[in-house]
Amino acid sequence: MSNRHQGKDALPAGWLGGLMMVPVKAAMQVIDMPLRAWQRLTGLTGMASFFLLPNMAVFGIFVLVPFVINFVYSMTGGSEIFLDQRFYVGAAQYRDLLDCRSYVDPSTCVEDGFWIATRNTALFVVVQVALMILTALITALVLNREIAGRSFWRAVFFFPVLLSPVVVGLIWRWILQRQGLLNLVLYDLFGFEPYSWLTDRNAAFVAAVGVTIWARVGFFALILLAGLQAIPKDLYEAAEMDGTRRTRVFFRITLPLLMPNLIVVLVLGLIRSVQVFDEAYVLTGGGPGTSTMYLTQYIYEKGFASDLRDPGLAAAASILMGAVLVVLTLAQMAASRRKEKQGER
Amino acid sequence: MRKVILAAAAMGLLTSTAWAGDVRIMWYSDGVEGQVFHDLIDRFMKANPDVHVTIDDVAYGTVKDQLPVQLAGGNGPDIARVTALKALSQYWLDMTPYLKDADFWVKNYGDQADWMRPDGSKAITGFMTQITLTGGFANKTLFDQAGVPLPDAKATWSDWVAAAKKVADNQKVPYAIALDRSGHRLTGPALSYGGNYMDADGKPMPIDAATKAFISDFVKWNNDGAASKDVYVSAAGTTYRAASEDFINGQLVYYYSGSWQIPNFATKIGNAFDWVATGSPCGPATCTGMPGGAGLVAVKATKNPEDVAKVMDYLASTPVAKEFAERTLFLPANKEVIAGGLDFKSDDPQVKAALKAFVAASTTTSPVALKLPGWKWSDTYYGALVTRVSQAVAGELSLDDAFKRIDSDVAAKVAEAK
C-alpha cells in the first residue's frame, strides 16, 4: 500500500474494516468449531470429501441421476412418459438398435433410422472437424499477423460464436432456401435459375458442414491464437536470421509448438460435432430425406417429436451415443494432461 | 426467519399452482382465427371477471410435437386446440359434470364426439372449432394464361397432374403440383384409389394394393418433376411441412391441402391472382377428401375444471360458434349454426366460391374417410406413411422397401400397445 493511504486516513478505514470483520469473524468461529471436530474425526481425506460434497451433489442431481433414469428408461417399452406406466423389456431396445444383417447397410437393420443417423454423424464428424481445424488454423494464423484492424477482424470471426444456434440456422436457411438471398444474388449477377440448395443431398450436407464451421470457428481460432501467441518470438527471429523458408518455419516451429492446442481443438471439436443438432435441424430438418439427420435429431424425434415416438428406444440410443462421448472426453482429458506435462517440462 | 420461510413458500405456490379462476389455452392459427379468438375471449373475461384466461399462441408444430410430451408428463395447458384428437384422447377431461347443459353439446357436437374420446367412452371432452376437408386449389390465372382448361369435377389425379404440368411448363413456374408433407394429406388420394388402413376388427392392416398404387404414382410424379419434391424431402421423420407459401407466391400451379387454407389465401393472395378450390381429384375408386379439423379440448390435468367448462360452454355456444365461423371463414361443426345459415364475412367472391366447393366436395366423402378421424391408429399410420414415402421420394428407399417399412413401423406400435 502506498504511503498516501497510511497515517491519519488509515485509522477510520481500519476501524471500519475491523467493524465489518466482526460478523465475519463470528461466523467463522461458528463454522470453525464443527469443522475442526470433523477434521479430527475424519482426517484430511474426510475434509476433502466435505468440501467436494456440494459439487458432487450438483453433479449427482443434474448428471448422475438423469443418467441412471435414462438407463432405466432404456430398459422399458411403451410411449408413456412416467416410469410406473412403462413396462420392463430388458435389453430389447439395445437389441433392436444393434440388430443388423450388415452394419454398413442401414436398410438391413431393424432400426434403420438409428444407423442412417449414425452413418450421417460419422461422415459429418470426419468432414466437419477436419475442415474446421483447417479453417480455425488459417484464421488464427491470419489474425496473429500484424494486419490493419486486427482487433476488428478478431471480433468479426468471434461474433457468430455469440449467436444462438437456432438463429444461425434460421439466418442460413433464409440465405439458402429456394427464394433466398443466395439465389437472388446469383440470379441478379449471373442470371442463374433458382436452385433448391437445401433439398439437394450434397448441397445440404455442404451447407450443414459450412454453417456449423461458420458458427464455431471463432471459438476454436481463439484457442489456437492463444497458442500462437505463446510461442516465443526469438525462435522466429533465429529462424529468420538463418534464412529458413516460411513453410519450414511453419512445419518445424509453429505446428509442433501449437500441437497441444490443436489436440484440445480436435477433441473439443469432435465432441461438439458428434452432438450436432440445433443448427442442422433448423437449417435442413434432417433432409433431404434423411441425409442430414444426425444422431441427436434421431434421439429427439424418437423421444419427443414423432407420431411413432418411443422414449425407451431414444434412451437406449442416447446411452450408446453417450458411450462414444465418454471415449472422446477421456481422450480430451488425456490430451489436457499431456499439455500440462509439456508445460511442466 | 419464519417470515422468510412463509414468503418462500408463497413464491413456490405462485410459480407452481394455478390460481382458482386461471385458465390457460394453447392455441395455434392457420389464418386469422387467433385474432378472432382473442376478441371472443376478451369479451368473455369482461363478462366473467372471476375467470382469467391466458392464451398461449404457438405454432402448429408446437402443438404437434410438444403438447403430447407435456400431457404425458402430467402438465400442459387447461385447454388446447388440437388436431391429433383421438391419439391423445386419454388426456382429455370429461366435462360432463361441469357443463351447464350437456345435452346441448351432445345435440350440436355429438357427431364428432368419438373423434376426441377413447373408444367406448361417452365423455364430452371438447368440440370442433372447425370441420375441415382436404382438397385442391388451382392457380386459375396461370391456367388462363397458359390456355389450359381447368379439369372438371370428375377429373382424376392423373388429369390434374398432366394439366398442371402443362401449365407449369408453359408459364415457367417451378412446381406443377404439391401436397403438404403429412400422412393425413396422403390419405385422401390413397382412399380415392380405393385404399383402406383398417381391418374388420378395427386394427391396422398391412398397406394394401390401392394405397401402394397411389404412393407409386406420387413418387413417380416427384421423380418426373411434376410434383414439388422440395416439400417431401425438406425434412426427416414426421415433421409437417406445408406448401402454402409456394402457392401464395404464385410458384405452384395446383396445391392439395384443405379448406383451412381459404382464410389464409384470402388474406395473403388478395388480388395477386385468381384461385379456385377444386375439391378432391378422383382416383379409380372414388373422389374423396379426408375430413378432419381442429378441436378445442379440455385437459384432464387441469386444476380448475369448473372454470374450464365455463370457458368451453361460452365458446361452444351457438352465437359465439356462429361468429367464430363467419369471421374466420371456417366450416362450423355446431348443428344449430349450420341450420341457421352463415354469412361469411368476406367480400372476396373467390372465398365464397371456395367454401361452396368444399361443402359440395363433402358430399362425396367416402365411408372409410369418415371413420379415420375417430380411429386410434390413424396418427400411427400417418406417421409411418409420411416418414417412409419421404424416404422413397428422396431415393433412399425403393418403393418395396418403403412399403415393408410402413408395415413394420405400424406393427411395432401395435405390438407395443398390447
CSV table of N, CA, C and O in Angstrom, one decimal, chain A residues 77-82 85 87 93 106-113 116 119-120 173 178-179 193 196 198-201 281-293 297 300-311, chain B residues 64-66 68-69 71-74 88 90-91 174-175 181 229-239 241 245-246 249 251 379-384 386-388 390-391 394-397 401 405 409-410 413 415-418:
chain,number,residue,atom,x,y,z
A,77,GLY,N,-40.4,-50.2,-22.2
A,77,GLY,CA,-41.1,-50.0,-23.5
A,77,GLY,C,-42.3,-49.2,-23.3
A,77,GLY,O,-42.7,-48.9,-22.2
A,78,GLY,N,-43.0,-48.9,-24.5
A,78,GLY,CA,-44.2,-48.1,-24.4
A,78,GLY,C,-44.0,-46.6,-24.8
A,78,GLY,O,-42.8,-46.2,-24.9
A,79,SER,N,-45.1,-45.9,-25.0
A,79,SER,CA,-44.9,-44.5,-25.3
A,79,SER,C,-45.2,-43.6,-24.2
A,79,SER,O,-45.2,-42.3,-24.3
A,80,GLU,N,-45.5,-44.1,-23.0
A,80,GLU,CA,-45.8,-43.3,-21.8
A,80,GLU,C,-44.5,-42.6,-21.3
A,80,GLU,O,-43.4,-43.2,-21.5
A,81,ILE,N,-44.7,-41.5,-20.6
A,81,ILE,CA,-43.5,-40.8,-20.1
A,81,ILE,C,-43.2,-41.3,-18.7
A,81,ILE,O,-42.0,-41.5,-18.3
A,82,PHE,N,-44.2,-41.5,-17.8
A,82,PHE,CA,-43.9,-41.8,-16.4
A,82,PHE,C,-43.4,-43.3,-16.3
A,82,PHE,O,-44.1,-44.2,-17.0
A,85,GLN,N,-45.8,-46.2,-15.6
A,85,GLN,CA,-46.7,-46.6,-16.6
A,85,GLN,C,-46.0,-47.4,-17.8
A,85,GLN,O,-46.6,-47.8,-18.7
A,87,PHE,N,-43.4,-50.5,-19.3
A,87,PHE,CA,-43.1,-51.9,-18.9
A,87,PHE,C,-41.7,-52.3,-19.2
A,87,PHE,O,-41.1,-51.8,-20.1
A,93,GLN,N,-34.4,-53.0,-26.3
A,93,GLN,CA,-34.2,-51.7,-27.1
A,93,GLN,C,-32.8,-51.7,-27.7
A,93,GLN,O,-32.7,-51.3,-28.8
A,106,PRO,N,-27.8,-49.7,-43.7
A,106,PRO,CA,-28.9,-49.4,-42.7
A,106,PRO,C,-30.2,-50.1,-43.1
A,106,PRO,O,-31.0,-50.4,-42.2
A,107,SER,N,-30.4,-50.3,-44.4
A,107,SER,CA,-31.7,-50.9,-44.7
A,107,SER,C,-31.8,-52.4,-44.2
A,107,SER,O,-33.0,-52.9,-44.2
A,108,THR,N,-30.7,-53.0,-43.8
A,108,THR,CA,-30.8,-54.3,-43.3
A,108,THR,C,-31.0,-54.3,-41.8
A,108,THR,O,-31.0,-55.4,-41.1
A,109,CYS,N,-31.1,-53.2,-41.2
A,109,CYS,CA,-31.2,-53.1,-39.7
A,109,CYS,C,-32.7,-52.9,-39.3
A,109,CYS,O,-33.5,-52.3,-40.0
A,110,VAL,N,-33.0,-53.5,-38.1
A,110,VAL,CA,-34.4,-53.3,-37.6
A,110,VAL,C,-34.7,-51.9,-37.4
A,110,VAL,O,-35.7,-51.4,-37.9
A,111,GLU,N,-33.8,-51.1,-36.8
A,111,GLU,CA,-34.0,-49.7,-36.6
A,111,GLU,C,-33.1,-48.9,-37.5
A,111,GLU,O,-32.0,-48.5,-37.2
A,112,ASP,N,-33.6,-48.9,-38.8
A,112,ASP,CA,-32.8,-48.3,-39.9
A,112,ASP,C,-32.4,-46.8,-39.6
A,112,ASP,O,-31.3,-46.4,-39.9
A,113,GLY,N,-33.4,-46.1,-39.0
A,113,GLY,CA,-33.1,-44.7,-38.7
A,113,GLY,C,-31.9,-44.5,-37.9
A,113,GLY,O,-31.1,-43.5,-38.1
A,116,ILE,N,-28.8,-45.0,-40.1
A,116,ILE,CA,-28.7,-43.9,-41.0
A,116,ILE,C,-28.1,-42.7,-40.3
A,116,ILE,O,-27.2,-42.0,-40.8
A,119,ARG,N,-24.4,-43.3,-39.5
A,119,ARG,CA,-23.6,-43.1,-40.6
A,119,ARG,C,-23.4,-41.6,-41.0
A,119,ARG,O,-22.3,-41.1,-41.3
A,120,ASN,N,-24.6,-40.9,-41.0
A,120,ASN,CA,-24.5,-39.5,-41.3
A,120,ASN,C,-23.6,-38.7,-40.3
A,120,ASN,O,-22.9,-37.8,-40.7
A,173,ARG,N,-30.8,-20.5,-43.4
A,173,ARG,CA,-32.0,-21.0,-44.1
A,173,ARG,C,-32.6,-19.9,-45.0
A,173,ARG,O,-32.9,-20.2,-46.2
A,178,ARG,N,-34.8,-21.8,-51.5
A,178,ARG,CA,-35.0,-21.5,-53.0
A,178,ARG,C,-35.3,-20.0,-53.3
A,178,ARG,O,-34.7,-19.5,-54.2
A,179,GLN,N,-36.1,-19.4,-52.4
A,179,GLN,CA,-36.4,-18.0,-52.7
A,179,GLN,C,-35.5,-17.1,-51.7
A,179,GLN,O,-35.9,-16.1,-51.3
A,193,GLU,N,-30.7,-19.7,-62.7
A,193,GLU,CA,-32.1,-20.1,-62.3
A,193,GLU,C,-32.0,-20.5,-60.8
A,193,GLU,O,-31.0,-21.0,-60.4
A,196,SER,N,-32.7,-25.3,-55.5
A,196,SER,CA,-33.1,-25.7,-54.1
A,196,SER,C,-31.9,-26.3,-53.4
A,196,SER,O,-31.7,-27.5,-53.4
A,198,LEU,N,-31.1,-26.6,-50.3
A,198,LEU,CA,-31.4,-27.4,-49.1
A,198,LEU,C,-32.1,-28.7,-49.4
A,198,LEU,O,-32.3,-29.5,-48.5
A,199,THR,N,-32.5,-28.9,-50.6
A,199,THR,CA,-33.2,-30.2,-50.9
A,199,THR,C,-32.3,-31.0,-51.9
A,199,THR,O,-32.8,-32.0,-52.4
A,200,ASP,N,-31.1,-30.6,-52.1
A,200,ASP,CA,-30.1,-31.4,-52.8
A,200,ASP,C,-29.2,-32.1,-51.8
A,200,ASP,O,-28.7,-31.4,-50.9
A,201,ARG,N,-29.1,-33.4,-51.8
A,201,ARG,CA,-28.4,-34.1,-50.8
A,201,ARG,C,-27.0,-33.6,-50.6
A,201,ARG,O,-26.6,-33.3,-49.4
A,281,TYR,N,-30.7,-28.9,-37.6
A,281,TYR,CA,-32.1,-29.2,-37.5
A,281,TYR,C,-32.9,-28.1,-38.1
A,281,TYR,O,-33.9,-28.2,-38.9
A,282,VAL,N,-32.5,-26.8,-37.7
A,282,VAL,CA,-33.3,-25.7,-38.2
A,282,VAL,C,-33.0,-25.5,-39.7
A,282,VAL,O,-33.9,-25.1,-40.4
A,283,LEU,N,-31.8,-25.7,-40.1
A,283,LEU,CA,-31.4,-25.5,-41.5
A,283,LEU,C,-32.0,-26.5,-42.4
A,283,LEU,O,-32.6,-26.1,-43.4
A,284,THR,N,-31.9,-27.8,-42.2
A,284,THR,CA,-32.4,-28.8,-43.1
A,284,THR,C,-33.5,-29.6,-42.6
A,284,THR,O,-34.1,-30.4,-43.4
A,285,GLY,N,-33.8,-29.6,-41.3
A,285,GLY,CA,-34.8,-30.5,-40.8
A,285,GLY,C,-34.4,-32.0,-40.9
A,285,GLY,O,-35.3,-32.8,-40.7
A,286,GLY,N,-33.2,-32.2,-41.2
A,286,GLY,CA,-32.7,-33.6,-41.3
A,286,GLY,C,-32.8,-34.1,-42.8
A,286,GLY,O,-32.3,-35.2,-43.1
A,287,GLY,N,-33.4,-33.3,-43.6
A,287,GLY,CA,-33.5,-33.6,-45.0
A,287,GLY,C,-32.3,-33.2,-45.9
A,287,GLY,O,-31.4,-32.7,-45.3
A,288,PRO,N,-32.3,-33.4,-47.2
A,288,PRO,CA,-33.4,-34.1,-47.9
A,288,PRO,C,-33.5,-35.6,-47.6
A,288,PRO,O,-32.4,-36.2,-47.4
A,289,GLY,N,-34.7,-36.1,-47.5
A,289,GLY,CA,-34.9,-37.4,-47.0
A,289,GLY,C,-34.4,-37.5,-45.6
A,289,GLY,O,-34.9,-36.8,-44.7
A,290,THR,N,-33.4,-38.3,-45.3
A,290,THR,CA,-32.7,-38.4,-44.0
A,290,THR,C,-31.3,-38.1,-44.1
A,290,THR,O,-30.5,-38.5,-43.2
A,291,SER,N,-30.8,-37.4,-45.2
A,291,SER,CA,-29.4,-37.3,-45.5
A,291,SER,C,-28.7,-36.4,-44.5
A,291,SER,O,-27.4,-36.5,-44.4
A,292,THR,N,-29.4,-35.5,-43.8
A,292,THR,CA,-28.7,-34.7,-42.7
A,292,THR,C,-29.3,-35.0,-41.4
A,292,THR,O,-29.3,-34.1,-40.5
A,293,MET,N,-29.9,-36.1,-41.2
A,293,MET,CA,-30.4,-36.5,-39.9
A,293,MET,C,-29.3,-37.1,-39.1
A,293,MET,O,-28.8,-38.1,-39.4
A,297,GLN,N,-30.7,-35.7,-33.5
A,297,GLN,CA,-32.1,-35.5,-34.1
A,297,GLN,C,-32.9,-36.8,-34.0
A,297,GLN,O,-34.0,-36.8,-33.7
A,300,TYR,N,-34.0,-37.1,-30.5
A,300,TYR,CA,-35.0,-36.1,-30.2
A,300,TYR,C,-36.4,-36.6,-30.8
A,300,TYR,O,-37.4,-36.6,-30.2
A,301,GLU,N,-36.3,-37.0,-32.1
A,301,GLU,CA,-37.6,-37.4,-32.8
A,301,GLU,C,-38.2,-38.6,-32.2
A,301,GLU,O,-39.4,-38.7,-32.0
A,302,LYS,N,-37.3,-39.6,-31.9
A,302,LYS,CA,-37.8,-40.8,-31.3
A,302,LYS,C,-38.4,-40.6,-29.9
A,302,LYS,O,-39.4,-41.2,-29.5
A,303,GLY,N,-37.7,-39.7,-29.2
A,303,GLY,CA,-38.2,-39.5,-27.8
A,303,GLY,C,-39.4,-38.5,-27.7
A,303,GLY,O,-40.2,-38.7,-26.8
A,304,PHE,N,-39.4,-37.5,-28.5
A,304,PHE,CA,-40.4,-36.5,-28.3
A,304,PHE,C,-41.3,-36.1,-29.5
A,304,PHE,O,-42.5,-35.9,-29.3
A,305,ALA,N,-40.7,-36.0,-30.7
A,305,ALA,CA,-41.4,-35.3,-31.7
A,305,ALA,C,-42.3,-36.1,-32.6
A,305,ALA,O,-43.2,-35.6,-33.3
A,306,SER,N,-42.0,-37.4,-32.7
A,306,SER,CA,-42.6,-38.2,-33.8
A,306,SER,C,-43.9,-38.8,-33.4
A,306,SER,O,-44.2,-39.0,-32.2
A,307,ASP,N,-44.8,-39.0,-34.4
A,307,ASP,CA,-46.0,-39.7,-34.2
A,307,ASP,C,-45.7,-41.2,-33.8
A,307,ASP,O,-46.6,-41.9,-33.2
A,308,LEU,N,-44.5,-41.6,-34.1
A,308,LEU,CA,-44.1,-43.0,-33.8
A,308,LEU,C,-43.1,-43.0,-32.6
A,308,LEU,O,-42.2,-43.7,-32.6
A,309,ARG,N,-43.4,-42.1,-31.6
A,309,ARG,CA,-42.4,-41.9,-30.6
A,309,ARG,C,-42.2,-43.1,-29.7
A,309,ARG,O,-43.1,-43.9,-29.5
A,310,ASP,N,-41.0,-43.3,-29.3
A,310,ASP,CA,-40.6,-44.4,-28.4
A,310,ASP,C,-39.5,-44.0,-27.5
A,310,ASP,O,-38.3,-44.1,-27.8
A,311,PRO,N,-39.8,-43.5,-26.3
A,311,PRO,CA,-38.8,-42.9,-25.4
A,311,PRO,C,-37.8,-43.9,-25.0
A,311,PRO,O,-36.6,-43.6,-24.8
B,64,LYS,N,-48.2,-30.1,-32.2
B,64,LYS,CA,-48.0,-31.5,-32.7
B,64,LYS,C,-46.9,-32.2,-32.0
B,64,LYS,O,-47.0,-33.3,-31.6
B,65,ASP,N,-45.8,-31.5,-31.7
B,65,ASP,CA,-44.6,-32.1,-31.2
B,65,ASP,C,-44.4,-32.0,-29.7
B,65,ASP,O,-44.0,-32.9,-29.0
B,66,GLN,N,-44.8,-30.9,-29.1
B,66,GLN,CA,-44.5,-30.6,-27.7
B,66,GLN,C,-45.7,-30.9,-26.8
B,66,GLN,O,-45.5,-31.4,-25.6
B,68,PRO,N,-48.0,-33.3,-26.8
B,68,PRO,CA,-48.1,-34.7,-26.4
B,68,PRO,C,-47.1,-35.1,-25.2
B,68,PRO,O,-47.5,-35.8,-24.3
B,69,VAL,N,-45.9,-34.5,-25.3
B,69,VAL,CA,-44.9,-34.8,-24.2
B,69,VAL,C,-45.4,-34.1,-22.9
B,69,VAL,O,-45.3,-34.7,-21.8
B,71,LEU,N,-48.4,-33.4,-22.0
B,71,LEU,CA,-49.5,-34.2,-21.5
B,71,LEU,C,-49.1,-35.5,-20.8
B,71,LEU,O,-49.5,-35.8,-19.7
B,72,ALA,N,-48.2,-36.2,-21.5
B,72,ALA,CA,-47.7,-37.4,-20.9
B,72,ALA,C,-47.0,-37.2,-19.6
B,72,ALA,O,-47.0,-38.1,-18.7
B,73,GLY,N,-46.4,-36.0,-19.5
B,73,GLY,CA,-45.7,-35.7,-18.2
B,73,GLY,C,-46.7,-35.1,-17.2
B,73,GLY,O,-46.2,-34.7,-16.1
B,74,GLY,N,-48.0,-35.1,-17.4
B,74,GLY,CA,-48.9,-34.6,-16.4
B,74,GLY,C,-49.0,-33.1,-16.4
B,74,GLY,O,-49.6,-32.5,-15.5
B,88,LEU,N,-54.6,-38.7,-28.6
B,88,LEU,CA,-54.3,-38.1,-27.2
B,88,LEU,C,-55.5,-38.2,-26.3
B,88,LEU,O,-55.5,-37.5,-25.3
B,90,GLN,N,-56.8,-40.0,-24.2
B,90,GLN,CA,-56.7,-40.4,-22.7
B,90,GLN,C,-56.4,-39.2,-21.8
B,90,GLN,O,-56.5,-39.3,-20.6
B,91,TYR,N,-55.9,-38.1,-22.4
B,91,TYR,CA,-55.5,-36.9,-21.6
B,91,TYR,C,-56.7,-35.9,-21.5
B,91,TYR,O,-56.5,-34.9,-20.9
B,174,PRO,N,-42.0,-23.1,-61.2
B,174,PRO,CA,-41.1,-24.2,-60.8
B,174,PRO,C,-41.9,-25.4,-60.4
B,174,PRO,O,-41.4,-26.5,-60.6
B,175,TYR,N,-43.1,-25.3,-59.8
B,175,TYR,CA,-43.8,-26.5,-59.4
B,175,TYR,C,-45.2,-26.6,-60.0
B,175,TYR,O,-45.9,-25.7,-60.0
B,181,ARG,N,-46.6,-32.0,-46.6
B,181,ARG,CA,-45.9,-33.1,-46.1
B,181,ARG,C,-46.6,-33.6,-44.8
B,181,ARG,O,-46.4,-33.2,-43.7
B,229,LYS,N,-40.8,-31.8,-55.2
B,229,LYS,CA,-40.0,-32.7,-54.4
B,229,LYS,C,-39.6,-32.0,-53.1
B,229,LYS,O,-39.4,-32.6,-52.0
B,230,ASP,N,-39.4,-30.7,-53.2
B,230,ASP,CA,-38.9,-29.9,-52.1
B,230,ASP,C,-39.7,-30.1,-50.8
B,230,ASP,O,-39.2,-30.2,-49.7
B,231,VAL,N,-41.0,-30.3,-50.9
B,231,VAL,CA,-41.9,-30.4,-49.7
B,231,VAL,C,-41.6,-31.7,-49.0
B,231,VAL,O,-41.4,-31.7,-47.8
B,232,TYR,N,-41.6,-32.8,-49.7
B,232,TYR,CA,-41.4,-34.1,-49.0
B,232,TYR,C,-40.0,-34.4,-48.6
B,232,TYR,O,-39.8,-35.0,-47.6
B,233,VAL,N,-39.0,-33.9,-49.3
B,233,VAL,CA,-37.6,-34.2,-48.9
B,233,VAL,C,-37.0,-33.2,-48.0
B,233,VAL,O,-35.9,-33.3,-47.5
B,234,SER,N,-37.8,-32.1,-47.7
B,234,SER,CA,-37.3,-31.0,-46.9
B,234,SER,C,-37.1,-31.3,-45.5
B,234,SER,O,-36.6,-30.4,-44.7
B,235,ALA,N,-37.5,-32.5,-45.0
B,235,ALA,CA,-37.3,-32.8,-43.6
B,235,ALA,C,-37.3,-34.3,-43.4
B,235,ALA,O,-37.6,-35.0,-44.4
B,236,ALA,N,-36.8,-34.7,-42.3
B,236,ALA,CA,-36.8,-36.2,-42.0
B,236,ALA,C,-37.9,-36.5,-41.0
B,236,ALA,O,-38.5,-35.5,-40.4
B,237,GLY,N,-38.3,-37.7,-40.8
B,237,GLY,CA,-39.3,-38.1,-39.8
B,237,GLY,C,-40.7,-37.7,-40.2
B,237,GLY,O,-41.0,-37.6,-41.4
B,238,THR,N,-41.4,-37.3,-39.2
B,238,THR,CA,-42.8,-37.0,-39.4
B,238,THR,C,-43.1,-35.5,-39.4
B,238,THR,O,-44.2,-35.0,-39.3
B,239,THR,N,-42.0,-34.7,-39.5
B,239,THR,CA,-42.1,-33.2,-39.5
B,239,THR,C,-43.2,-32.7,-40.5
B,239,THR,O,-43.1,-33.2,-41.7
B,241,ARG,N,-44.7,-30.2,-43.1
B,241,ARG,CA,-44.4,-29.0,-44.0
B,241,ARG,C,-45.5,-28.7,-44.9
B,241,ARG,O,-46.1,-29.6,-45.5
B,245,GLU,N,-46.9,-21.5,-48.9
B,245,GLU,CA,-46.2,-20.3,-49.3
B,245,GLU,C,-45.9,-20.3,-50.8
B,245,GLU,O,-45.9,-19.3,-51.4
B,246,ASP,N,-45.6,-21.5,-51.3
B,246,ASP,CA,-45.3,-21.6,-52.8
B,246,ASP,C,-46.5,-21.2,-53.6
B,246,ASP,O,-46.4,-20.5,-54.6
B,249,ASN,N,-47.2,-17.5,-53.3
B,249,ASN,CA,-46.2,-16.7,-54.1
B,249,ASN,C,-46.3,-17.0,-55.6
B,249,ASN,O,-45.5,-16.5,-56.4
B,251,GLN,N,-45.9,-19.7,-57.2
B,251,GLN,CA,-44.8,-20.6,-57.7
B,251,GLN,C,-45.4,-22.0,-57.9
B,251,GLN,O,-44.6,-22.9,-58.3
B,379,ASP,N,-53.0,-41.7,-36.5
B,379,ASP,CA,-51.7,-41.0,-36.4
B,379,ASP,C,-50.5,-41.9,-36.6
B,379,ASP,O,-49.5,-41.5,-37.1
B,380,THR,N,-50.6,-43.1,-36.1
B,380,THR,CA,-49.5,-44.1,-36.2
B,380,THR,C,-49.3,-44.4,-37.7
B,380,THR,O,-48.2,-44.3,-38.3
B,381,TYR,N,-50.5,-44.6,-38.4
B,381,TYR,CA,-50.4,-44.9,-39.8
B,381,TYR,C,-49.9,-43.7,-40.6
B,381,TYR,O,-49.0,-43.8,-41.5
B,382,TYR,N,-50.4,-42.5,-40.3
B,382,TYR,CA,-50.0,-41.3,-41.0
B,382,TYR,C,-48.5,-41.1,-40.8
B,382,TYR,O,-47.7,-40.7,-41.7
B,383,GLY,N,-48.0,-41.3,-39.6
B,383,GLY,CA,-46.6,-41.1,-39.2
B,383,GLY,C,-45.7,-42.0,-40.1
B,383,GLY,O,-44.7,-41.6,-40.6
B,384,ALA,N,-46.1,-43.3,-40.1
B,384,ALA,CA,-45.3,-44.2,-40.9
B,384,ALA,C,-45.3,-43.9,-42.4
B,384,ALA,O,-44.3,-43.9,-43.1
B,386,VAL,N,-45.8,-40.9,-43.9
B,386,VAL,CA,-45.1,-39.7,-44.3
B,386,VAL,C,-43.6,-39.9,-44.2
B,386,VAL,O,-42.8,-39.5,-45.1
B,387,THR,N,-43.1,-40.7,-43.2
B,387,THR,CA,-41.7,-40.9,-43.0
B,387,THR,C,-41.2,-41.7,-44.2
B,387,THR,O,-40.1,-41.4,-44.8
B,388,ARG,N,-41.8,-42.8,-44.5
B,388,ARG,CA,-41.3,-43.7,-45.5
B,388,ARG,C,-41.5,-43.2,-46.9
B,388,ARG,O,-40.7,-43.4,-47.8
B,390,SER,N,-41.5,-40.2,-47.8
B,390,SER,CA,-40.5,-39.1,-48.0
B,390,SER,C,-39.1,-39.8,-48.3
B,390,SER,O,-38.4,-39.2,-49.2
B,391,GLN,N,-38.8,-40.9,-47.7
B,391,GLN,CA,-37.5,-41.5,-48.0
B,391,GLN,C,-37.6,-42.1,-49.4
B,391,GLN,O,-36.5,-42.1,-50.1
B,394,ALA,N,-37.1,-39.2,-51.7
B,394,ALA,CA,-35.6,-38.8,-51.7
B,394,ALA,C,-34.7,-39.8,-52.3
B,394,ALA,O,-33.5,-39.6,-52.5
B,395,GLY,N,-35.3,-41.0,-52.7
B,395,GLY,CA,-34.4,-42.0,-53.3
B,395,GLY,C,-33.6,-42.9,-52.3
B,395,GLY,O,-32.7,-43.6,-52.7
B,396,GLU,N,-34.0,-42.8,-51.1
B,396,GLU,CA,-33.3,-43.5,-50.1
B,396,GLU,C,-33.8,-45.0,-49.9
B,396,GLU,O,-33.1,-45.9,-49.5
B,397,LEU,N,-35.1,-45.1,-50.2
B,397,LEU,CA,-35.7,-46.4,-50.1
B,397,LEU,C,-36.4,-46.7,-51.5
B,397,LEU,O,-37.0,-45.8,-52.1
B,401,ASP,N,-39.3,-51.5,-50.4
B,401,ASP,CA,-38.7,-51.3,-49.0
B,401,ASP,C,-39.6,-50.4,-48.2
B,401,ASP,O,-39.8,-50.5,-47.0
B,405,ARG,N,-41.4,-51.2,-44.7
B,405,ARG,CA,-41.1,-50.4,-43.5
B,405,ARG,C,-42.4,-49.7,-42.9
B,405,ARG,O,-42.5,-49.6,-41.7
B,409,ASP,N,-43.3,-50.5,-39.2
B,409,ASP,CA,-43.4,-49.4,-38.2
B,409,ASP,C,-44.8,-49.4,-37.5
B,409,ASP,O,-44.8,-49.3,-36.3
B,410,VAL,N,-45.8,-49.7,-38.3
B,410,VAL,CA,-47.2,-49.7,-37.7
B,410,VAL,C,-47.3,-51.0,-36.8
B,410,VAL,O,-47.8,-50.9,-35.7
B,413,LYS,N,-45.7,-50.5,-33.4
B,413,LYS,CA,-46.5,-49.7,-32.4
B,413,LYS,C,-47.7,-50.5,-31.9
B,413,LYS,O,-48.1,-50.4,-30.7
B,415,ALA,N,-47.9,-53.8,-31.6
B,415,ALA,CA,-47.3,-54.8,-30.7
B,415,ALA,C,-47.0,-54.2,-29.3
B,415,ALA,O,-47.3,-54.8,-28.3
B,416,GLU,N,-46.5,-53.0,-29.4
B,416,GLU,CA,-46.1,-52.3,-28.1
B,416,GLU,C,-47.4,-52.0,-27.3
B,416,GLU,O,-47.3,-52.0,-26.0
B,417,ALA,N,-48.5,-51.8,-27.9
B,417,ALA,CA,-49.7,-51.4,-27.2
B,417,ALA,C,-50.4,-52.6,-26.6
B,417,ALA,O,-51.3,-52.4,-25.8
B,418,LYS,N,-50.0,-53.8,-27.0
B,418,LYS,CA,-50.6,-55.0,-26.4
B,418,LYS,C,-50.3,-55.2,-25.0
B,418,LYS,O,-49.2,-55.0,-24.5
